[in-house]
Amino acid sequence: MRTANSWAAVVLVGLGAVVAQSFGRFTYSVLLPAIRNDLDHSNTVAGLLGTTNVLAYLVGTFVVASLTTRFPLLAVLRSGFAFSLAGIALAAVAPNVFVLGIALFSMGFGGALIWVPSPAIAAAAVGPHRRGLAVGAIGGGVGIGIVVTGQLARVARNRSGDSAWRDVYRIDLALGIVIVIAIVLLLRHSQNAPSRQRVGGAGFGILRQMPGWIPITGAYVTYGFSYLIAISFLTSRLEDDAGFSEGLASTMFTLVGIGAIVGGVLMGVVAGRFGERRTLVTGYVVFAIALAGVLTGVVGVVAASSVVIGLMFGGLPSVIIGYVVQNTSPEAFGPSFAAATFAFGLAQVTSPQLGGLIADITGGFTLVFVAAIGFALAGAATSSRLPT
């Protein structure tokens, strides 16, 4: 599918990523302080809820590794929306932590079914020479969703206090329904019949055939630890430790989204010029520096750091995904990327709970961000082992 409407397909896939990632995952991150204050006053419980979401994402990647060899990628993507929208709808009326946990699980599972096929669908729409740009544009969609969510959270909490977090999910649901209707009606993707090959071990049997699979998977895993700790607890760190107001903390989260809008495209262009290895090593080091900037608590430094965090948040996975796209066949991409995402998901299952536990033990979020910095530097070391 390489028509004049090819970029329209990329836009639609990017909007789907908004539902999967921005609404289904990162809305909880920006609302975490409000949800914690309204339902439960424990950072550990708040981290456990975040873990529930990413645990479902992990389960979803295991399932999607098999689904992509049996069903067309577009069919798998569409099926994910049923779970994501159902979870968002349940969160919009959740009366307690238990119900919210079920909602977050549904969102996480659906998010995996949407996200894993998305890069291949976008890349196929524009052809081989613009694959990196298309994959980066999907990350831009996630950034736009984060901007929207951050501003919705700021307005809702300013008007109605912490209990208004459900209103944000209600608006997410309305926007998500419109997006899904557009995708079902307009998005098309042609592919060969699924191979129906055995994927073995969540797709790792196929992933191991890709050159550099160990360092690129390691880079994805360390990204999972570092970014999710930072994103999950950014507003909590700023409100609880640095004394930022609710509105100012939400604005910083919005700046992360603004950076993410251009991060994927920017890093894709840089990787095309300097190679994935140099781009990832440099990106992880810059990410670590930006995370350290958050610890200063100085508004100007935090603002600049938030933008850079967004750039790396959108850019690093785009480079990683672009590497997998370029080094696998269309038939092998689904299970290969699912396997890499499964490893990435293992990191995500651990990181929110780890961050919440550290915060409760230490009474603050300084060491939480120190841990995120350590994982980012580990990502630079791992990426340095990629083939030239």
Tab-separated table of C-alpha atoms in Angstrom:
chain	number	residue	atom	x	y	z
A	1	MET	CA	0.000	0.000	0.000
A	2	ARG	CA	2.027	2.975	-1.311
A	3	THR	CA	-0.526	5.409	-2.609
A	4	ALA	CA	-1.039	9.130	-2.210
A	5	ASN	CA	-2.892	8.230	0.967
A	6	SER	CA	0.099	6.391	2.475
A	7	TRP	CA	0.820	9.082	5.039
A	8	ALA	CA	-2.862	9.159	5.958
A	9	ALA	CA	-2.422	5.523	6.973
A	10	VAL	CA	0.573	6.490	9.135
A	11	VAL	CA	-1.509	9.204	10.799
A	12	LEU	CA	-4.274	6.700	11.538
A	13	VAL	CA	-1.783	4.249	13.034
A	14	GLY	CA	-0.367	7.095	15.123
A	15	LEU	CA	-3.848	7.914	16.403
A	16	GLY	CA	-4.283	4.272	17.308
A	17	ALA	CA	-1.090	4.543	19.347
A	18	VAL	CA	-2.695	7.453	21.215
A	19	VAL	CA	-5.457	5.119	22.400
A	20	ALA	CA	-3.048	2.279	23.191
A	21	GLN	CA	-0.280	4.226	24.890
A	22	SER	CA	-1.330	7.776	25.795
A	23	PHE	CA	-4.837	6.959	27.030
A	24	GLY	CA	-4.308	3.324	28.000
A	25	ARG	CA	-1.030	3.754	29.857
A	26	PHE	CA	0.216	7.284	30.437
A	27	THR	CA	-3.058	8.799	31.589
A	28	TYR	CA	-2.533	6.807	34.771
A	29	SER	CA	0.968	8.226	35.167
A	30	VAL	CA	-0.140	11.856	35.095
A	31	LEU	CA	-3.147	11.091	37.316
A	32	LEU	CA	-1.192	8.976	39.806
A	33	PRO	CA	-1.028	11.621	42.586
A	34	ALA	CA	-4.762	12.329	42.291
A	35	ILE	CA	-5.699	8.620	42.204
A	36	ARG	CA	-3.406	7.916	45.147
A	37	ASN	CA	-4.927	10.737	47.198
A	38	ASP	CA	-8.496	9.820	46.283
A	39	LEU	CA	-8.418	6.030	46.596
A	40	ASP	CA	-5.346	5.025	48.600
A	41	HIS	CA	-2.496	6.959	50.196
A	42	SER	CA	0.222	4.386	49.501
A	43	ASN	CA	2.882	4.839	46.823
A	44	THR	CA	3.389	1.075	46.907
A	45	VAL	CA	-0.258	0.468	45.983
A	46	ALA	CA	-0.024	3.141	43.300
A	47	GLY	CA	3.026	1.378	41.897
A	48	LEU	CA	1.198	-1.962	42.050
A	49	LEU	CA	-1.605	-0.514	39.920
A	50	GLY	CA	0.975	0.609	37.375
A	51	THR	CA	2.455	-2.878	37.475
A	52	THR	CA	-0.985	-4.351	36.764
A	53	ASN	CA	-1.140	-2.339	33.560
A	54	VAL	CA	2.288	-3.388	32.321
A	55	LEU	CA	1.779	-6.997	33.448
A	56	ALA	CA	-1.211	-7.130	31.127
A	57	TYR	CA	0.953	-5.586	28.420
A	58	LEU	CA	3.450	-8.383	29.005
A	59	VAL	CA	0.725	-11.019	28.699
A	60	GLY	CA	-0.508	-9.305	25.561
A	61	THR	CA	2.910	-9.424	23.876
A	62	PHE	CA	3.119	-13.159	24.571
A	63	VAL	CA	-0.288	-13.640	22.949
A	64	VAL	CA	0.362	-11.318	20.004
A	65	ALA	CA	3.542	-13.204	19.075
A	66	SER	CA	1.304	-16.115	18.094
A	67	LEU	CA	-1.583	-14.041	16.732
A	68	THR	CA	0.602	-12.261	14.172
A	69	THR	CA	1.491	-15.597	12.571
A	70	ARG	CA	-2.173	-16.631	12.346
A	71	PHE	CA	-4.083	-13.460	11.541
A	72	PRO	CA	-3.400	-10.289	9.515
A	73	LEU	CA	-1.661	-7.509	11.423
A	74	LEU	CA	-4.594	-5.157	10.907
A	75	ALA	CA	-7.000	-7.685	12.438
A	76	VAL	CA	-4.793	-8.033	15.498
A	77	LEU	CA	-4.567	-4.251	15.855
A	78	ARG	CA	-8.343	-3.823	15.611
A	79	SER	CA	-8.981	-6.483	18.241
A	80	GLY	CA	-6.835	-4.562	20.701
A	81	PHE	CA	-9.172	-1.579	20.635
A	82	ALA	CA	-11.984	-3.614	22.194
A	83	PHE	CA	-9.856	-4.257	25.277
A	84	SER	CA	-8.413	-0.733	25.453
A	85	LEU	CA	-11.755	1.041	25.182
A	86	ALA	CA	-13.387	-1.339	27.652
A	87	GLY	CA	-10.624	-0.628	30.163
A	88	ILE	CA	-10.866	3.140	29.712
A	89	ALA	CA	-14.655	2.969	30.159
A	90	LEU	CA	-14.272	0.966	33.369
A	91	ALA	CA	-11.666	3.388	34.742
A	92	ALA	CA	-14.071	6.265	34.097
A	93	VAL	CA	-16.463	4.828	36.714
A	94	ALA	CA	-14.048	2.891	38.972
A	95	PRO	CA	-15.139	3.250	42.631
A	96	ASN	CA	-12.076	1.605	44.179
A	97	VAL	CA	-8.563	0.279	43.602
A	98	PHE	CA	-9.759	-3.239	42.701
A	99	VAL	CA	-11.978	-2.086	39.829
A	100	LEU	CA	-9.333	0.342	38.607
A	101	GLY	CA	-6.837	-2.524	38.586
A	102	ILE	CA	-9.122	-4.555	36.300
A	103	ALA	CA	-9.494	-1.523	34.043
A	104	LEU	CA	-5.746	-0.996	33.830
A	105	PHE	CA	-5.212	-4.672	33.051
A	106	SER	CA	-7.653	-4.483	30.148
A	107	MET	CA	-5.962	-1.339	28.832
A	108	GLY	CA	-2.532	-2.946	29.044
A	109	PHE	CA	-3.583	-6.112	27.232
A	110	GLY	CA	-5.278	-4.151	24.471
A	111	GLY	CA	-2.316	-1.814	24.207
A	112	ALA	CA	0.004	-4.703	23.325
A	113	LEU	CA	-2.341	-5.952	20.610
A	114	ILE	CA	-2.428	-2.460	19.131
A	115	TRP	CA	1.216	-1.480	19.527
A	116	VAL	CA	3.092	-4.531	18.255
A	117	PRO	CA	1.542	-4.546	14.723
A	118	SER	CA	1.616	-0.740	14.400
A	119	PRO	CA	5.229	-0.178	13.214
A	120	ALA	CA	4.967	-2.815	10.466
A	121	ILE	CA	1.666	-1.385	9.203
A	122	ALA	CA	3.072	2.159	9.162
A	123	ALA	CA	6.353	1.088	7.542
A	124	ALA	CA	4.577	-0.862	4.809
A	125	ALA	CA	2.457	2.172	3.973
A	126	VAL	CA	5.396	4.359	2.919
A	127	GLY	CA	7.960	1.951	1.505
A	128	PRO	CA	11.500	0.988	2.580
A	129	HIS	CA	13.225	4.374	2.341
A	130	ARG	CA	10.847	6.120	4.725
A	131	ARG	CA	10.288	3.380	7.257
A	132	GLY	CA	12.233	5.120	10.019
A	133	LEU	CA	10.273	8.312	9.508
A	134	ALA	CA	6.964	6.435	9.609
A	135	VAL	CA	7.878	4.579	12.799
A	136	GLY	CA	8.994	7.853	14.382
A	137	ALA	CA	5.715	9.489	13.430
A	138	ILE	CA	3.854	6.870	15.489
A	139	GLY	CA	5.818	7.983	18.524
A	140	GLY	CA	4.763	11.531	17.703
A	141	GLY	CA	1.160	10.422	18.015
A	142	VAL	CA	1.842	9.152	21.506
A	143	GLY	CA	3.389	12.521	22.350
A	144	ILE	CA	0.305	14.386	21.164
A	145	GLY	CA	-1.837	12.159	23.359
A	146	ILE	CA	0.364	12.875	26.374
A	147	VAL	CA	0.032	16.615	25.774
A	148	VAL	CA	-3.755	16.281	25.651
A	149	THR	CA	-3.849	14.106	28.761
A	150	GLY	CA	-1.530	16.376	30.715
A	151	GLN	CA	-3.661	19.423	30.029
A	152	LEU	CA	-6.899	17.571	30.753
A	153	ALA	CA	-5.501	16.488	34.108
A	154	ARG	CA	-4.401	20.031	34.954
A	155	VAL	CA	-7.787	21.550	34.149
A	156	ALA	CA	-9.808	18.811	35.827
A	157	ARG	CA	-7.841	18.849	39.072
A	158	ASN	CA	-7.780	22.643	39.243
A	159	ARG	CA	-11.566	22.757	38.923
A	160	SER	CA	-12.685	19.782	40.973
A	161	GLY	CA	-9.733	18.447	42.950
A	162	ASP	CA	-8.284	14.948	43.090
A	163	SER	CA	-11.638	13.202	42.616
A	164	ALA	CA	-11.838	14.598	39.051
A	165	TRP	CA	-9.419	11.962	37.698
A	166	ARG	CA	-12.366	9.907	36.419
A	167	ASP	CA	-13.440	12.834	34.233
A	168	VAL	CA	-10.135	12.619	32.383
A	169	TYR	CA	-10.789	8.975	31.565
A	170	ARG	CA	-14.302	9.874	30.390
A	171	ILE	CA	-12.892	12.379	27.921
A	172	ASP	CA	-10.250	9.845	26.851
A	173	LEU	CA	-13.067	7.375	26.165
A	174	ALA	CA	-14.992	9.813	23.977
A	175	LEU	CA	-11.883	10.701	21.965
A	176	GLY	CA	-10.899	7.040	21.732
A	177	ILE	CA	-14.241	6.007	20.291
A	178	VAL	CA	-13.952	8.635	17.551
A	179	ILE	CA	-10.407	7.499	16.733
A	180	VAL	CA	-11.333	3.816	16.571
A	181	ILE	CA	-14.303	4.483	14.295
A	182	ALA	CA	-11.993	6.362	11.901
A	183	ILE	CA	-9.437	3.536	11.946
A	184	VAL	CA	-12.011	0.810	11.327
A	185	LEU	CA	-13.541	2.731	8.428
A	186	LEU	CA	-10.409	4.147	6.781
A	187	LEU	CA	-7.252	2.179	7.607
A	188	ARG	CA	-6.264	-0.533	5.140
A	189	HIS	CA	-3.190	-2.744	5.053
A	190	SER	CA	-2.259	-5.361	2.471
A	191	GLN	CA	0.060	-8.201	3.427
A	192	ASN	CA	0.862	-11.727	2.399
A	193	ALA	CA	-0.988	-14.511	4.156
A	194	PRO	CA	0.333	-15.085	7.690
A	195	SER	CA	3.076	-17.688	7.747
A	196	ARG	CA	1.515	-19.766	10.543
A	197	GLN	CA	5.028	-20.748	11.587
A	198	ARG	CA	5.710	-21.819	15.139
A	199	VAL	CA	7.047	-18.856	17.078
A	200	GLY	CA	8.431	-20.749	20.051
A	201	GLY	CA	9.102	-18.984	23.343
A	202	ALA	CA	7.004	-15.858	22.652
A	203	GLY	CA	8.800	-15.330	19.343
A	204	PHE	CA	12.386	-15.554	20.606
A	205	GLY	CA	13.119	-18.428	18.225
A	206	ILE	CA	12.568	-16.033	15.321
A	207	LEU	CA	14.126	-13.015	17.053
A	208	ARG	CA	17.409	-14.909	17.545
A	209	GLN	CA	17.855	-15.034	13.772
A	210	MET	CA	18.235	-11.238	13.660
A	211	PRO	CA	21.781	-9.824	13.787
A	212	GLY	CA	22.465	-7.931	16.998
A	213	TRP	CA	19.361	-9.311	18.686
A	214	ILE	CA	20.969	-9.483	22.139
A	215	PRO	CA	22.143	-5.844	22.420
A	216	ILE	CA	19.011	-4.412	20.784
A	217	THR	CA	16.807	-6.428	23.149
A	218	GLY	CA	18.970	-5.330	26.061
A	219	ALA	CA	18.607	-1.720	24.967
A	220	TYR	CA	14.826	-2.123	24.913
A	221	VAL	CA	14.831	-3.712	28.379
A	222	THR	CA	16.883	-0.922	29.978
A	223	TYR	CA	14.636	1.620	28.268
A	224	GLY	CA	11.651	-0.112	29.863
A	225	PHE	CA	13.138	0.300	33.326
A	226	SER	CA	14.364	3.875	32.966
A	227	TYR	CA	11.493	5.519	31.102
A	228	LEU	CA	8.646	3.944	33.069
A	229	ILE	CA	10.139	4.803	36.448
A	230	ALA	CA	10.616	8.385	35.285
A	231	ILE	CA	7.242	8.799	33.586
A	232	SER	CA	5.273	7.053	36.332
A	233	PHE	CA	6.662	9.182	39.131
A	234	LEU	CA	7.483	12.484	37.444
A	235	THR	CA	4.455	14.383	38.728
A	236	SER	CA	4.752	12.726	42.146
A	237	ARG	CA	8.398	13.736	42.407
A	238	LEU	CA	7.618	17.323	41.477
A	239	GLU	CA	4.566	17.689	43.731
A	240	ASP	CA	5.794	15.775	46.774
A	241	ASP	CA	9.531	16.508	46.777
A	242	ALA	CA	10.005	19.741	44.834
A	243	GLY	CA	6.854	21.515	46.029
A	244	PHE	CA	5.413	22.106	42.565
A	245	SER	CA	1.700	22.890	42.367
A	246	GLU	CA	-0.608	20.375	40.717
A	247	GLY	CA	-0.927	22.601	37.658
A	248	LEU	CA	2.812	23.175	37.312
A	249	ALA	CA	3.594	19.459	37.686
A	250	SER	CA	1.002	18.624	35.022
A	251	THR	CA	2.553	21.263	32.764
A	252	MET	CA	5.942	19.544	33.093
A	253	PHE	CA	4.302	16.273	32.100
A	254	THR	CA	2.832	18.073	29.120
A	255	LEU	CA	6.331	19.231	28.141
A	256	VAL	CA	7.360	15.572	28.056
A	257	GLY	CA	4.570	15.008	25.552
A	258	ILE	CA	5.671	17.990	23.450
A	259	GLY	CA	9.176	16.552	23.259
A	260	ALA	CA	7.813	13.125	22.349
A	261	ILE	CA	5.882	14.575	19.404
A	262	VAL	CA	9.104	15.315	17.521
A	263	GLY	CA	11.428	12.864	19.292
A	264	GLY	CA	10.637	9.853	17.145
A	265	VAL	CA	11.052	11.670	13.833
A	266	LEU	CA	14.157	13.554	14.995
A	267	MET	CA	15.919	10.456	16.302
A	268	GLY	CA	14.937	8.531	13.188
A	269	VAL	CA	16.658	11.131	11.018
A	270	VAL	CA	19.737	11.113	13.274
A	271	ALA	CA	19.891	7.302	13.183
A	272	GLY	CA	19.687	7.365	9.390
A	273	ARG	CA	22.703	9.664	9.280
A	274	PHE	CA	24.890	8.311	12.087
A	275	GLY	CA	23.617	4.761	12.587
A	276	GLU	CA	21.537	3.132	15.302
A	277	ARG	CA	24.451	2.314	17.607
A	278	ARG	CA	25.801	5.873	17.898
A	279	THR	CA	22.314	7.310	18.136
A	280	LEU	CA	21.240	4.990	20.942
A	281	VAL	CA	24.439	5.382	22.973
A	282	THR	CA	24.263	9.170	22.774
A	283	GLY	CA	20.512	9.179	23.376
A	284	TYR	CA	20.748	7.149	26.562
A	285	VAL	CA	23.472	9.396	27.971
A	286	VAL	CA	21.383	12.487	27.176
A	287	PHE	CA	18.386	10.774	28.780
A	288	ALA	CA	20.370	10.184	31.983
A	289	ILE	CA	21.446	13.846	32.095
A	290	ALA	CA	17.846	15.003	31.670
A	291	LEU	CA	16.675	12.709	34.478
A	292	ALA	CA	19.330	14.252	36.716
A	293	GLY	CA	17.956	17.670	35.781
A	294	VAL	CA	14.575	16.730	37.277
A	295	LEU	CA	16.286	16.158	40.620
A	296	THR	CA	17.391	19.808	40.808
A	297	GLY	CA	13.841	21.000	41.432
A	298	VAL	CA	14.648	24.267	39.625
A	299	VAL	CA	11.664	25.133	37.436
A	300	GLY	CA	13.665	26.195	34.378
A	301	VAL	CA	15.967	23.184	34.558
A	302	VAL	CA	13.057	20.808	35.129
A	303	ALA	CA	11.188	22.316	32.175
A	304	ALA	CA	14.162	21.870	29.836
A	305	SER	CA	14.786	18.381	31.205
A	306	SER	CA	11.135	17.436	30.674
A	307	VAL	CA	11.343	18.365	26.996
A	308	VAL	CA	14.537	16.326	26.598
A	309	ILE	CA	12.992	13.384	28.444
A	310	GLY	CA	10.141	13.575	25.952
A	311	LEU	CA	12.558	13.644	23.026
A	312	MET	CA	14.268	10.490	24.291
A	313	PHE	CA	10.989	8.913	25.381
A	314	GLY	CA	9.702	9.192	21.801
A	315	GLY	CA	13.045	8.770	20.064
A	316	LEU	CA	14.818	5.833	21.692
A	317	PRO	CA	12.096	3.227	21.031
A	318	SER	CA	11.654	4.537	17.490
A	319	VAL	CA	15.322	3.825	16.778
A	320	ILE	CA	15.038	0.388	18.400
A	321	ILE	CA	11.887	-0.476	16.449
A	322	GLY	CA	13.407	0.887	13.246
A	323	TYR	CA	16.392	-1.442	13.743
A	324	VAL	CA	14.055	-4.446	14.061
A	325	VAL	CA	12.044	-3.388	10.993
A	326	GLN	CA	15.177	-3.062	8.865
A	327	ASN	CA	16.688	-6.363	10.006
A	328	THR	CA	13.648	-8.645	9.698
A	329	SER	CA	11.339	-9.705	6.893
A	330	PRO	CA	7.691	-8.562	6.950
A	331	GLU	CA	6.662	-12.071	7.970
A	332	ALA	CA	9.213	-12.243	10.809
A	333	PHE	CA	8.639	-8.747	12.163
A	334	GLY	CA	5.516	-9.536	14.193
A	335	PRO	CA	6.932	-12.359	16.314
A	336	SER	CA	10.403	-10.758	16.454
A	337	PHE	CA	9.122	-7.427	17.733
A	338	ALA	CA	6.687	-9.203	20.057
A	339	ALA	CA	9.600	-11.123	21.578
A	340	ALA	CA	11.644	-7.952	22.070
A	341	THR	CA	8.576	-6.256	23.534
A	342	PHE	CA	8.040	-9.228	25.846
A	343	ALA	CA	11.517	-8.691	27.287
A	344	PHE	CA	10.774	-4.978	27.483
A	345	GLY	CA	7.536	-5.824	29.281
A	346	LEU	CA	9.394	-7.824	31.931
A	347	ALA	CA	11.243	-4.643	32.844
A	348	GLN	CA	8.013	-2.688	32.944
A	349	VAL	CA	6.363	-5.191	35.281
A	350	THR	CA	9.123	-4.599	37.813
A	351	SER	CA	9.810	-0.881	37.516
A	352	PRO	CA	6.568	0.766	38.796
A	353	GLN	CA	6.444	-1.450	41.870
A	354	LEU	CA	10.173	-0.936	42.448
A	355	GLY	CA	9.780	2.829	42.221
A	356	GLY	CA	6.779	2.896	44.569
A	357	LEU	CA	8.545	0.697	47.108
A	358	ILE	CA	11.684	2.851	47.061
A	359	ALA	CA	9.547	5.974	47.538
A	360	ASP	CA	7.727	4.501	50.533
A	361	ILE	CA	10.949	3.255	52.159
A	362	THR	CA	12.894	6.494	51.663
A	363	GLY	CA	9.980	8.920	51.994
A	364	GLY	CA	10.732	10.581	48.665
A	365	PHE	CA	11.505	10.083	44.997
A	366	THR	CA	15.187	11.020	44.778
A	367	LEU	CA	16.483	7.456	44.770
A	368	VAL	CA	13.692	6.489	42.389
A	369	PHE	CA	15.157	8.837	39.789
A	370	VAL	CA	18.700	7.785	40.634
A	371	ALA	CA	17.653	4.236	39.720
A	372	ALA	CA	16.202	5.500	36.431
A	373	ILE	CA	19.495	7.247	35.675
A	374	GLY	CA	21.401	4.021	36.341
A	375	PHE	CA	19.204	2.075	33.929
A	376	ALA	CA	19.641	4.750	31.250
A	377	LEU	CA	23.428	4.498	31.523
A	378	ALA	CA	23.134	0.717	31.332
A	379	GLY	CA	21.197	1.228	28.104
A	380	ALA	CA	24.111	3.222	26.673
A	381	ALA	CA	26.516	0.415	27.574
A	382	THR	CA	24.278	-2.239	26.033
A	383	SER	CA	23.714	-0.261	22.842
A	384	SER	CA	27.451	0.121	22.348
A	385	ARG	CA	27.591	-3.597	21.500
A	386	LEU	CA	25.321	-3.304	18.448
A	387	PRO	CA	26.890	-4.218	15.072
A	388	THR	CA	28.319	-1.246	13.196
